[in-house]
């Protein structure tokens, strides 16, 4: 049997592998035949020998026939969609086509899937005529983020007597990406929006070069309506005005992934809330035209195409959001002891708006977070109360060095952050609106330029 399509060709098995495919029934027949032959020799019964040979030959003939089967089957798989949020379903369609001139026997089709996506799907396909086509489908879902391989696809062949089963696999697989759930955030009114978004945002000259700091000389193709007559009279040659273009507001979304900062695990843990919050914030700001960069405590980031700026919003927001969500789909706890690596990345320049999702902070890390605020035009911190997320019936005592939540919020607010506590069950949309009420707008970016 050979295969084609997007799944590629299945592996060919040798005769030894075919013998290994004997079922319990086939092994029983073979053992009974051998036992009958031995008894025939010991008892001198020729008829018993013939019975033994028949019993032993039947499974061996089935193995040989099944091994010599030369079905040519093409297989393919299609995911709809290939990227889904947590707890959402994706449909997997399997397509099998018999491209040989012979009809097939009964085929069992099986697709390999990770256990978190559900049970392994199995399908029984009746006789497929020459040139025939069969399509089957199943659904997968996961409550955990990640990238999950689907495949390779397997075909199980069996003889009519059930003596032997052979499994032959195709060679390729597909990837299902489960991304964090994105919560729609309110487009809250922003009194200071002139510096970040909208008609009133600041403008910058559309320069044609690094030295283009004054009206430049006329170039072929320039619009004659841009001629600056005063400069033309002064310099004795045609000069054109510089056009102005709006500056794109910048934002950095900081995600604290330290394992020590986020006790607990699972879909309802504080860490998963922080990841989903970072995803929702990044997508929201991209849709509003911001240039967004994702940064973690390890210092790793998802910058824009130039390697420094953020991913552009506006018309390209869908592609940028996809890249950020793919990154957040696989983000995991880090073993970093603190936030110093992230601070070193941020200290290089003005970051515009800074939105952070912090876990538990001690006094030293709260001080580091305070210094981060100095490099941004506005800063909003969502501080997860780890004690509340992991509290049992009797409550939990604070671990050594952990600062109570109220003290963490005070330290951040004194450093200039708009800090809000996050408890289990809190909605990011409500917190986002509360942050806007406290700051006059979390999306106000004083001096945020790119």
Short mmCIF file of C-alpha atoms in Angstrom, two decimals:
data_model
loop_
_atom_site.label_atom_id
_atom_site.label_comp_id
_atom_site.label_asym_id
_atom_site.label_seq_id
_atom_site.Cartn_x
_atom_site.Cartn_y
_atom_site.Cartn_z
CA UNK A 1 0.00 0.00 0.00
CA UNK A 2 1.29 3.43 -0.85
CA UNK A 3 -0.16 6.85 -0.27
CA UNK A 4 -0.06 10.40 -1.55
CA UNK A 5 -1.63 13.78 -0.95
CA UNK A 6 -0.66 16.03 1.88
CA UNK A 7 -0.01 13.07 4.16
CA UNK A 8 2.75 11.61 2.01
CA UNK A 9 3.50 7.90 1.49
CA UNK A 10 2.93 5.38 4.26
CA UNK A 11 5.79 3.27 5.47
CA UNK A 12 6.28 -0.19 3.95
CA UNK A 13 6.45 -3.13 6.39
CA UNK A 14 8.46 -6.30 5.94
CA UNK A 15 7.27 -9.88 6.34
CA UNK A 16 8.58 -9.96 9.89
CA UNK A 17 6.40 -6.97 10.77
CA UNK A 18 3.47 -8.69 9.11
CA UNK A 19 3.98 -11.74 11.31
CA UNK A 20 4.06 -9.40 14.29
CA UNK A 21 0.58 -8.24 13.26
CA UNK A 22 -1.06 -11.55 14.10
CA UNK A 23 -4.10 -11.00 16.26
CA UNK A 24 -5.00 -13.06 19.33
CA UNK A 25 -7.19 -15.19 17.10
CA UNK A 26 -4.39 -15.74 14.61
CA UNK A 27 -1.88 -16.65 17.31
CA UNK A 28 -4.37 -19.05 18.83
CA UNK A 29 -4.93 -20.81 15.51
CA UNK A 30 -1.19 -21.06 14.94
CA UNK A 31 -0.57 -22.44 18.43
CA UNK A 32 -3.41 -24.92 18.07
CA UNK A 33 -2.03 -26.11 14.74
CA UNK A 34 1.43 -26.64 16.16
CA UNK A 35 0.00 -28.44 19.19
CA UNK A 36 -2.10 -30.68 16.94
CA UNK A 37 0.95 -31.53 14.82
CA UNK A 38 2.98 -32.46 17.92
CA UNK A 39 0.15 -34.58 19.27
CA UNK A 40 -0.18 -36.30 15.87
CA UNK A 41 3.51 -37.26 16.00
CA UNK A 42 3.30 -38.51 19.57
CA UNK A 43 0.04 -40.41 19.09
CA UNK A 44 0.66 -41.58 15.54
CA UNK A 45 -2.58 -40.05 14.24
CA UNK A 46 -2.20 -38.91 10.62
CA UNK A 47 -5.64 -37.28 10.52
CA UNK A 48 -4.71 -35.08 13.49
CA UNK A 49 -1.65 -33.93 11.55
CA UNK A 50 -3.82 -32.76 8.67
CA UNK A 51 -6.02 -30.80 11.08
CA UNK A 52 -2.93 -29.22 12.66
CA UNK A 53 -1.52 -28.18 9.30
CA UNK A 54 -4.84 -26.57 8.35
CA UNK A 55 -5.03 -24.66 11.61
CA UNK A 56 -1.44 -23.41 11.29
CA UNK A 57 -1.66 -22.60 7.58
CA UNK A 58 -4.77 -20.40 7.81
CA UNK A 59 -3.19 -17.50 9.79
CA UNK A 60 0.05 -17.78 7.79
CA UNK A 61 -1.83 -17.52 4.50
CA UNK A 62 -3.72 -14.49 5.84
CA UNK A 63 -0.41 -12.85 6.79
CA UNK A 64 1.04 -13.50 3.34
CA UNK A 65 -2.03 -12.20 1.51
CA UNK A 66 -2.24 -9.09 3.65
CA UNK A 67 1.48 -8.45 3.25
CA UNK A 68 1.21 -8.69 -0.52
CA UNK A 69 -1.73 -6.29 -0.67
CA UNK A 70 -0.84 -3.31 -2.83
CA UNK A 71 -3.48 -0.71 -2.20
CA UNK A 72 -2.48 2.77 -3.23
CA UNK A 73 -4.24 5.23 -0.96
CA UNK A 74 -3.81 9.00 -0.81
CA UNK A 75 -4.61 10.74 2.44
CA UNK A 76 -4.88 14.35 3.55
CA UNK A 77 -5.91 16.31 6.61
CA UNK A 78 -7.45 19.79 6.92
CA UNK A 79 -7.84 21.84 10.12
CA UNK A 80 -10.65 24.41 10.32
CA UNK A 81 -9.34 26.59 11.87
CA UNK A 82 -5.70 25.83 12.63
CA UNK A 83 -5.58 28.47 15.40
CA UNK A 84 -8.28 28.44 18.07
CA UNK A 85 -8.67 30.07 21.49
CA UNK A 86 -8.74 28.03 24.67
CA UNK A 87 -11.84 25.81 25.05
CA UNK A 88 -12.89 26.40 21.41
CA UNK A 89 -13.31 23.54 18.95
CA UNK A 90 -11.54 22.89 15.68
CA UNK A 91 -12.83 20.49 13.05
CA UNK A 92 -10.40 18.02 11.52
CA UNK A 93 -11.35 16.57 8.14
CA UNK A 94 -9.65 13.41 6.89
CA UNK A 95 -9.83 12.53 3.22
CA UNK A 96 -8.88 9.10 1.90
CA UNK A 97 -8.78 8.25 -1.80
CA UNK A 98 -8.14 4.87 -3.37
CA UNK A 99 -5.94 5.64 -6.38
CA UNK A 100 -5.28 2.03 -7.32
CA UNK A 101 -7.20 -0.14 -9.76
CA UNK A 102 -8.27 -2.58 -7.08
CA UNK A 103 -10.96 -2.11 -4.43
CA UNK A 104 -9.80 -2.15 -0.84
CA UNK A 105 -10.99 -4.30 1.98
CA UNK A 106 -12.22 -2.95 5.30
CA UNK A 107 -9.89 -0.22 6.54
CA UNK A 108 -9.59 1.21 10.03
CA UNK A 109 -8.47 4.83 9.99
CA UNK A 110 -6.82 6.28 13.09
CA UNK A 111 -5.32 9.72 13.75
CA UNK A 112 -2.83 10.36 16.51
CA UNK A 113 -3.73 13.27 18.79
CA UNK A 114 -2.32 14.36 22.17
CA UNK A 115 -4.40 13.24 25.13
CA UNK A 116 -5.27 16.84 26.07
CA UNK A 117 -7.26 17.13 22.82
CA UNK A 118 -9.49 14.20 23.61
CA UNK A 119 -9.65 10.48 22.74
CA UNK A 120 -7.86 9.15 19.71
CA UNK A 121 -10.33 9.15 16.78
CA UNK A 122 -10.93 5.88 14.96
CA UNK A 123 -13.05 5.24 11.88
CA UNK A 124 -13.98 2.05 10.04
CA UNK A 125 -14.13 2.47 6.27
CA UNK A 126 -16.00 -0.13 4.29
CA UNK A 127 -14.80 -1.37 0.95
CA UNK A 128 -13.49 1.57 -1.10
CA UNK A 129 -13.91 1.07 -4.82
CA UNK A 130 -11.13 1.85 -7.31
CA UNK A 131 -10.87 5.63 -7.57
CA UNK A 132 -13.29 5.99 -4.65
CA UNK A 133 -13.17 8.72 -2.03
CA UNK A 134 -14.11 8.74 1.65
CA UNK A 135 -14.24 11.72 4.01
CA UNK A 136 -14.61 11.64 7.78
CA UNK A 137 -14.24 14.33 10.41
CA UNK A 138 -13.85 14.80 14.14
CA UNK A 139 -13.51 17.70 16.57
CA UNK A 140 -10.74 18.58 18.99
CA UNK A 141 -10.60 21.10 21.82
CA UNK A 142 -8.24 21.94 24.64
CA UNK A 143 -8.50 23.86 27.90
CA UNK A 144 -4.74 24.41 27.86
CA UNK A 145 -2.70 26.68 25.61
CA UNK A 146 -0.06 25.17 23.38
CA UNK A 147 0.95 23.82 20.00
CA UNK A 148 -0.28 20.28 19.47
CA UNK A 149 0.78 17.93 16.66
CA UNK A 150 -1.95 15.97 14.87
CA UNK A 151 -0.82 12.83 13.13
CA UNK A 152 0.66 10.92 11.55
CA UNK A 153 -2.41 9.29 10.11
CA UNK A 154 -2.55 5.50 10.39
CA UNK A 155 -4.38 2.86 8.36
CA UNK A 156 -5.07 -0.53 9.87
CA UNK A 157 -5.64 -3.41 7.42
CA UNK A 158 -7.21 -6.70 8.46
CA UNK A 159 -8.08 -9.92 6.69
CA UNK A 160 -11.69 -11.22 6.49
CA UNK A 161 -11.02 -13.85 9.18
CA UNK A 162 -9.49 -11.40 11.67
CA UNK A 163 -6.24 -13.36 11.82
CA UNK A 164 -3.88 -10.46 11.12
CA UNK A 165 -3.88 -6.70 11.38
CA UNK A 166 -1.25 -4.41 9.84
CA UNK A 167 -0.81 -0.74 10.70
CA UNK A 168 0.80 1.51 8.13
CA UNK A 169 1.46 5.15 8.80
CA UNK A 170 1.72 8.24 6.65
CA UNK A 171 4.71 10.47 7.25
CA UNK A 172 3.47 14.00 7.90
CA UNK A 173 1.49 15.79 10.58
CA UNK A 174 -0.21 19.14 11.18
CA UNK A 175 -0.09 21.59 14.08
CA UNK A 176 -3.07 22.89 16.04
CA UNK A 177 -2.28 26.12 17.91
CA UNK A 178 -4.41 26.84 20.98
CA UNK A 179 -4.02 30.51 21.89
CA UNK A 180 -5.20 32.42 24.99
CA UNK A 181 -8.78 33.60 25.05
CA UNK A 182 -9.04 37.27 24.04
CA UNK A 183 -11.51 39.37 26.02
CA UNK A 184 -12.93 42.43 24.22
CA UNK A 185 -11.93 45.62 26.05
CA UNK A 186 -13.97 48.82 26.12
CA UNK A 187 -12.87 51.78 23.98
CA UNK A 188 -13.02 54.13 26.96
CA UNK A 189 -13.06 57.94 26.42
CA UNK A 190 -9.58 59.35 26.73
CA UNK A 191 -9.09 63.01 27.68
CA UNK A 192 -5.40 62.84 26.83
CA UNK A 193 -5.90 61.03 23.58
CA UNK A 194 -4.27 63.86 21.63
CA UNK A 195 -0.88 62.42 22.42
CA UNK A 196 -1.75 58.89 21.54
CA UNK A 197 -4.60 58.27 19.20
CA UNK A 198 -7.20 60.08 17.10
CA UNK A 199 -7.47 63.29 15.17
CA UNK A 200 -5.65 65.31 17.77
CA UNK A 201 -2.52 63.21 17.97
CA UNK A 202 0.84 64.89 17.48
CA UNK A 203 2.38 65.01 14.05
CA UNK A 204 5.93 64.67 12.81
CA UNK A 205 7.56 65.70 9.57
CA UNK A 206 7.59 63.16 6.78
CA UNK A 207 11.34 63.35 6.19
CA UNK A 208 12.97 62.20 3.01
CA UNK A 209 16.36 61.65 4.63
CA UNK A 210 18.31 61.97 7.86
CA UNK A 211 19.56 65.46 6.99
CA UNK A 212 16.16 66.66 5.80
CA UNK A 213 15.56 69.09 8.69
CA UNK A 214 14.66 72.16 6.55
CA UNK A 215 12.55 72.63 3.39
CA UNK A 216 14.41 70.58 0.82
CA UNK A 217 15.22 71.18 -2.80
CA UNK A 218 12.70 70.33 -5.48
CA UNK A 219 12.96 66.80 -6.86
CA UNK A 220 11.48 65.42 -10.05
CA UNK A 221 7.96 64.25 -9.34
CA UNK A 222 7.29 66.54 -6.37
CA UNK A 223 3.86 68.14 -6.26
CA UNK A 224 4.16 71.80 -7.41
CA UNK A 225 1.61 72.76 -4.78
CA UNK A 226 4.22 71.94 -2.12
CA UNK A 227 6.68 74.58 -3.34
CA UNK A 228 7.76 76.84 -0.46
CA UNK A 229 8.09 80.23 -2.17
CA UNK A 230 9.80 82.02 0.72
CA UNK A 231 12.58 79.44 0.89
CA UNK A 232 12.76 79.41 -2.93
CA UNK A 233 13.40 83.18 -2.94
CA UNK A 234 15.97 82.82 -0.15
CA UNK A 235 18.00 80.02 -1.69
CA UNK A 236 17.51 80.89 -5.34
CA UNK A 237 16.16 77.46 -6.26
CA UNK A 238 12.88 75.65 -5.97
CA UNK A 239 12.25 74.38 -2.41
CA UNK A 240 9.34 72.19 -1.27
CA UNK A 241 7.58 71.97 2.07
CA UNK A 242 7.85 68.94 4.27
CA UNK A 243 4.58 67.08 4.75
CA UNK A 244 3.42 66.03 8.18
CA UNK A 245 2.25 62.60 9.20
CA UNK A 246 0.78 61.32 12.45
CA UNK A 247 3.06 59.61 14.92
CA UNK A 248 2.11 56.07 15.90
CA UNK A 249 1.65 55.59 19.61
CA UNK A 250 3.86 52.92 21.15
CA UNK A 251 3.04 50.41 23.84
CA UNK A 252 4.90 47.64 25.63
CA UNK A 253 2.94 44.83 27.25
CA UNK A 254 5.05 43.31 30.04
CA UNK A 255 4.18 39.79 31.21
CA UNK A 256 5.69 38.54 34.46
CA UNK A 257 6.22 34.79 33.92
CA UNK A 258 8.34 34.03 36.99
CA UNK A 259 7.34 30.71 38.54
CA UNK A 260 7.84 32.09 42.03
CA UNK A 261 5.48 35.00 41.26
CA UNK A 262 2.53 32.85 40.14
CA UNK A 263 1.69 30.03 42.58
CA UNK A 264 -0.67 27.38 41.34
CA UNK A 265 -1.27 25.94 37.89
CA UNK A 266 -4.05 24.89 35.57
CA UNK A 267 -6.58 26.66 33.33
CA UNK A 268 -7.96 28.73 36.22
CA UNK A 269 -4.63 29.76 37.71
CA UNK A 270 -3.36 33.31 38.17
CA UNK A 271 -0.70 32.77 35.52
CA UNK A 272 -3.26 31.80 32.87
CA UNK A 273 -5.29 34.90 33.75
CA UNK A 274 -2.18 37.03 33.26
CA UNK A 275 -1.41 35.43 29.88
CA UNK A 276 -4.99 35.95 28.70
CA UNK A 277 -4.86 39.54 29.99
CA UNK A 278 -1.66 40.26 28.07
CA UNK A 279 -3.21 38.79 24.91
CA UNK A 280 -6.41 40.84 25.28
CA UNK A 281 -4.49 44.06 25.92
CA UNK A 282 -2.12 43.57 22.98
CA UNK A 283 -4.92 42.77 20.53
CA UNK A 284 -7.03 45.71 21.75
CA UNK A 285 -4.20 48.21 21.35
CA UNK A 286 -3.24 46.84 17.94
CA UNK A 287 -6.80 47.34 16.75
CA UNK A 288 -6.64 50.94 17.96
CA UNK A 289 -3.55 51.64 15.88
CA UNK A 290 -0.81 51.27 18.50
CA UNK A 291 2.59 49.80 17.82
CA UNK A 292 2.77 46.98 20.37
CA UNK A 293 5.72 45.04 21.73
CA UNK A 294 5.38 42.00 23.99
CA UNK A 295 8.05 41.67 26.67
CA UNK A 296 8.57 39.08 29.42
CA UNK A 297 10.62 39.12 32.59
CA UNK A 298 13.34 37.11 30.83
CA UNK A 299 14.06 40.06 28.53
CA UNK A 300 12.75 38.23 25.45
CA UNK A 301 10.33 40.21 23.33
CA UNK A 302 8.33 40.12 20.13
CA UNK A 303 9.45 43.27 18.31
CA UNK A 304 8.47 44.63 14.96
CA UNK A 305 10.08 43.81 11.63
CA UNK A 306 12.96 46.20 12.28
CA UNK A 307 13.86 44.35 15.48
CA UNK A 308 13.35 47.34 17.75
CA UNK A 309 9.88 48.84 17.43
CA UNK A 310 6.60 47.14 18.10
CA UNK A 311 4.28 45.29 15.81
CA UNK A 312 2.21 47.73 13.79
CA UNK A 313 -1.50 48.05 14.31
CA UNK A 314 -4.07 49.47 11.95
CA UNK A 315 -4.52 47.60 8.68
CA UNK A 316 -1.89 45.01 9.65
CA UNK A 317 -3.31 44.40 13.12
CA UNK A 318 -4.67 40.93 12.27
CA UNK A 319 -1.26 39.58 11.24
CA UNK A 320 0.45 41.26 14.18
CA UNK A 321 -2.14 39.90 16.59
CA UNK A 322 -1.65 36.41 15.17
CA UNK A 323 2.10 36.57 15.80
CA UNK A 324 1.60 37.76 19.39
CA UNK A 325 -1.03 35.12 20.10
CA UNK A 326 1.18 32.37 18.67
CA UNK A 327 3.93 33.51 21.03
CA UNK A 328 1.61 33.60 24.05
CA UNK A 329 0.27 30.15 23.15
CA UNK A 330 3.57 28.57 24.21
CA UNK A 331 4.80 30.97 26.88
CA UNK A 332 5.60 29.17 30.13
CA UNK A 333 6.91 29.86 33.60
CA UNK A 334 10.47 31.15 33.78
CA UNK A 335 13.08 30.48 36.43
CA UNK A 336 14.13 34.13 36.58
CA UNK A 337 14.54 35.39 40.16
CA UNK A 338 13.52 38.96 39.31
CA UNK A 339 12.58 41.59 36.74
CA UNK A 340 16.06 42.98 36.07
CA UNK A 341 16.32 41.51 32.56
CA UNK A 342 13.08 43.21 31.51
CA UNK A 343 14.23 46.49 33.05
CA UNK A 344 17.46 46.39 31.05
CA UNK A 345 15.40 46.14 27.86
CA UNK A 346 13.10 48.99 28.87
CA UNK A 347 15.80 51.39 30.02
CA UNK A 348 16.99 51.92 26.44
CA UNK A 349 14.38 54.53 25.53
CA UNK A 350 10.95 56.02 25.99
CA UNK A 351 8.42 53.20 25.79
CA UNK A 352 5.25 55.28 25.56
CA UNK A 353 2.50 53.31 27.29
CA UNK A 354 3.57 50.43 29.53
CA UNK A 355 0.98 47.83 30.58
CA UNK A 356 2.28 45.20 33.01
CA UNK A 357 0.83 42.01 34.48
CA UNK A 358 2.70 41.34 37.71
CA UNK A 359 2.56 38.42 40.09
CA UNK A 360 3.87 38.43 43.63
CA UNK A 361 6.55 41.09 44.23
CA UNK A 362 8.96 41.52 47.10
CA UNK A 363 10.37 44.94 48.03
CA UNK A 364 13.35 44.58 45.69
CA UNK A 365 11.24 43.67 42.65
CA UNK A 366 8.72 46.39 43.45
CA UNK A 367 11.61 48.86 43.35
CA UNK A 368 12.72 47.50 39.97
CA UNK A 369 9.16 47.89 38.68
CA UNK A 370 9.17 51.47 39.96
CA UNK A 371 12.24 52.26 37.89
CA UNK A 372 10.51 50.84 34.82
CA UNK A 373 7.86 53.53 35.19
CA UNK A 374 10.50 56.23 34.64
CA UNK A 375 11.02 55.06 31.03
CA UNK A 376 7.36 55.29 29.99
CA UNK A 377 4.85 58.03 29.36
CA UNK A 378 2.10 56.21 31.25
CA UNK A 379 2.11 52.93 33.13
CA UNK A 380 -0.71 50.61 34.18
CA UNK A 381 -0.05 47.56 36.38
CA UNK A 382 -2.42 44.68 37.03
CA UNK A 383 -1.13 42.99 40.18
CA UNK A 384 -2.39 39.47 40.77
CA UNK A 385 -3.07 38.54 44.38
CA UNK A 386 -1.36 35.17 44.51
CA UNK A 387 -2.58 34.50 48.03
CA UNK A 388 -6.22 34.93 46.94
CA UNK A 389 -5.75 32.70 43.87
CA UNK A 390 -4.28 29.82 45.90
CA UNK A 391 -6.04 30.27 49.24
CA UNK A 392 -7.49 27.07 50.61
CA UNK A 393 -10.22 26.63 53.23
CA UNK A 394 -7.86 27.68 56.01
CA UNK A 395 -6.03 30.36 54.02
CA UNK A 396 -2.33 30.54 53.28
CA UNK A 397 0.36 32.43 55.12
CA UNK A 398 2.59 34.79 53.16
CA UNK A 399 5.83 33.21 52.06
CA UNK A 400 9.17 34.64 53.15
CA UNK A 401 9.93 37.94 51.46
CA UNK A 402 6.49 38.35 49.89
CA UNK A 403 4.96 41.77 50.39
CA UNK A 404 1.24 41.98 51.18
CA UNK A 405 -0.88 43.07 48.24
CA UNK A 406 -1.78 46.46 49.72
CA UNK A 407 1.90 47.24 50.24
CA UNK A 408 2.76 46.19 46.68
CA UNK A 409 0.10 48.48 45.30
CA UNK A 410 1.33 51.36 47.45
CA UNK A 411 4.93 50.96 46.30
CA UNK A 412 3.90 50.89 42.65
CA UNK A 413 1.58 53.88 42.96
CA UNK A 414 4.26 55.93 44.70
CA UNK A 415 6.51 55.18 41.70
CA UNK A 416 3.86 56.57 39.34
CA UNK A 417 2.06 53.39 38.29
CA UNK A 418 -1.69 53.11 38.01
CA UNK A 419 -1.85 49.84 39.95
CA UNK A 420 -4.96 47.68 40.32
CA UNK A 421 -5.36 44.40 42.24
CA UNK A 422 -6.61 41.30 40.46
CA UNK A 423 -8.58 38.65 42.35
CA UNK A 424 -10.08 35.38 41.07
CA UNK A 425 -13.11 36.04 38.90
CA UNK A 426 -12.19 39.64 38.04
CA UNK A 427 -12.94 40.82 34.52
CA UNK A 428 -10.14 42.50 32.60
CA UNK A 429 -12.68 44.71 30.82
CA UNK A 430 -13.89 46.11 34.15
CA UNK A 431 -10.32 46.61 35.36
CA UNK A 432 -9.41 48.32 32.09
CA UNK A 433 -12.26 50.78 32.52
CA UNK A 434 -11.27 51.37 36.16
CA UNK A 435 -7.70 52.10 35.06
CA UNK A 436 -9.02 54.62 32.54
CA UNK A 437 -11.04 56.34 35.25
CA UNK A 438 -8.00 56.61 37.51
CA UNK A 439 -5.52 57.86 34.94
CA UNK A 440 -7.77 59.78 32.61
CA UNK A 441 -7.06 56.96 30.15
CA UNK A 442 -4.71 53.98 30.18
CA UNK A 443 -4.12 54.55 26.47
CA UNK A 444 -2.79 58.09 26.97
CA UNK A 445 0.84 58.02 25.94
CA UNK A 446 2.59 61.19 26.93
CA UNK A 447 5.55 61.45 24.66
CA UNK A 448 5.06 57.97 23.25
CA UNK A 449 6.67 58.22 19.78
CA UNK A 450 7.96 55.84 17.22
#
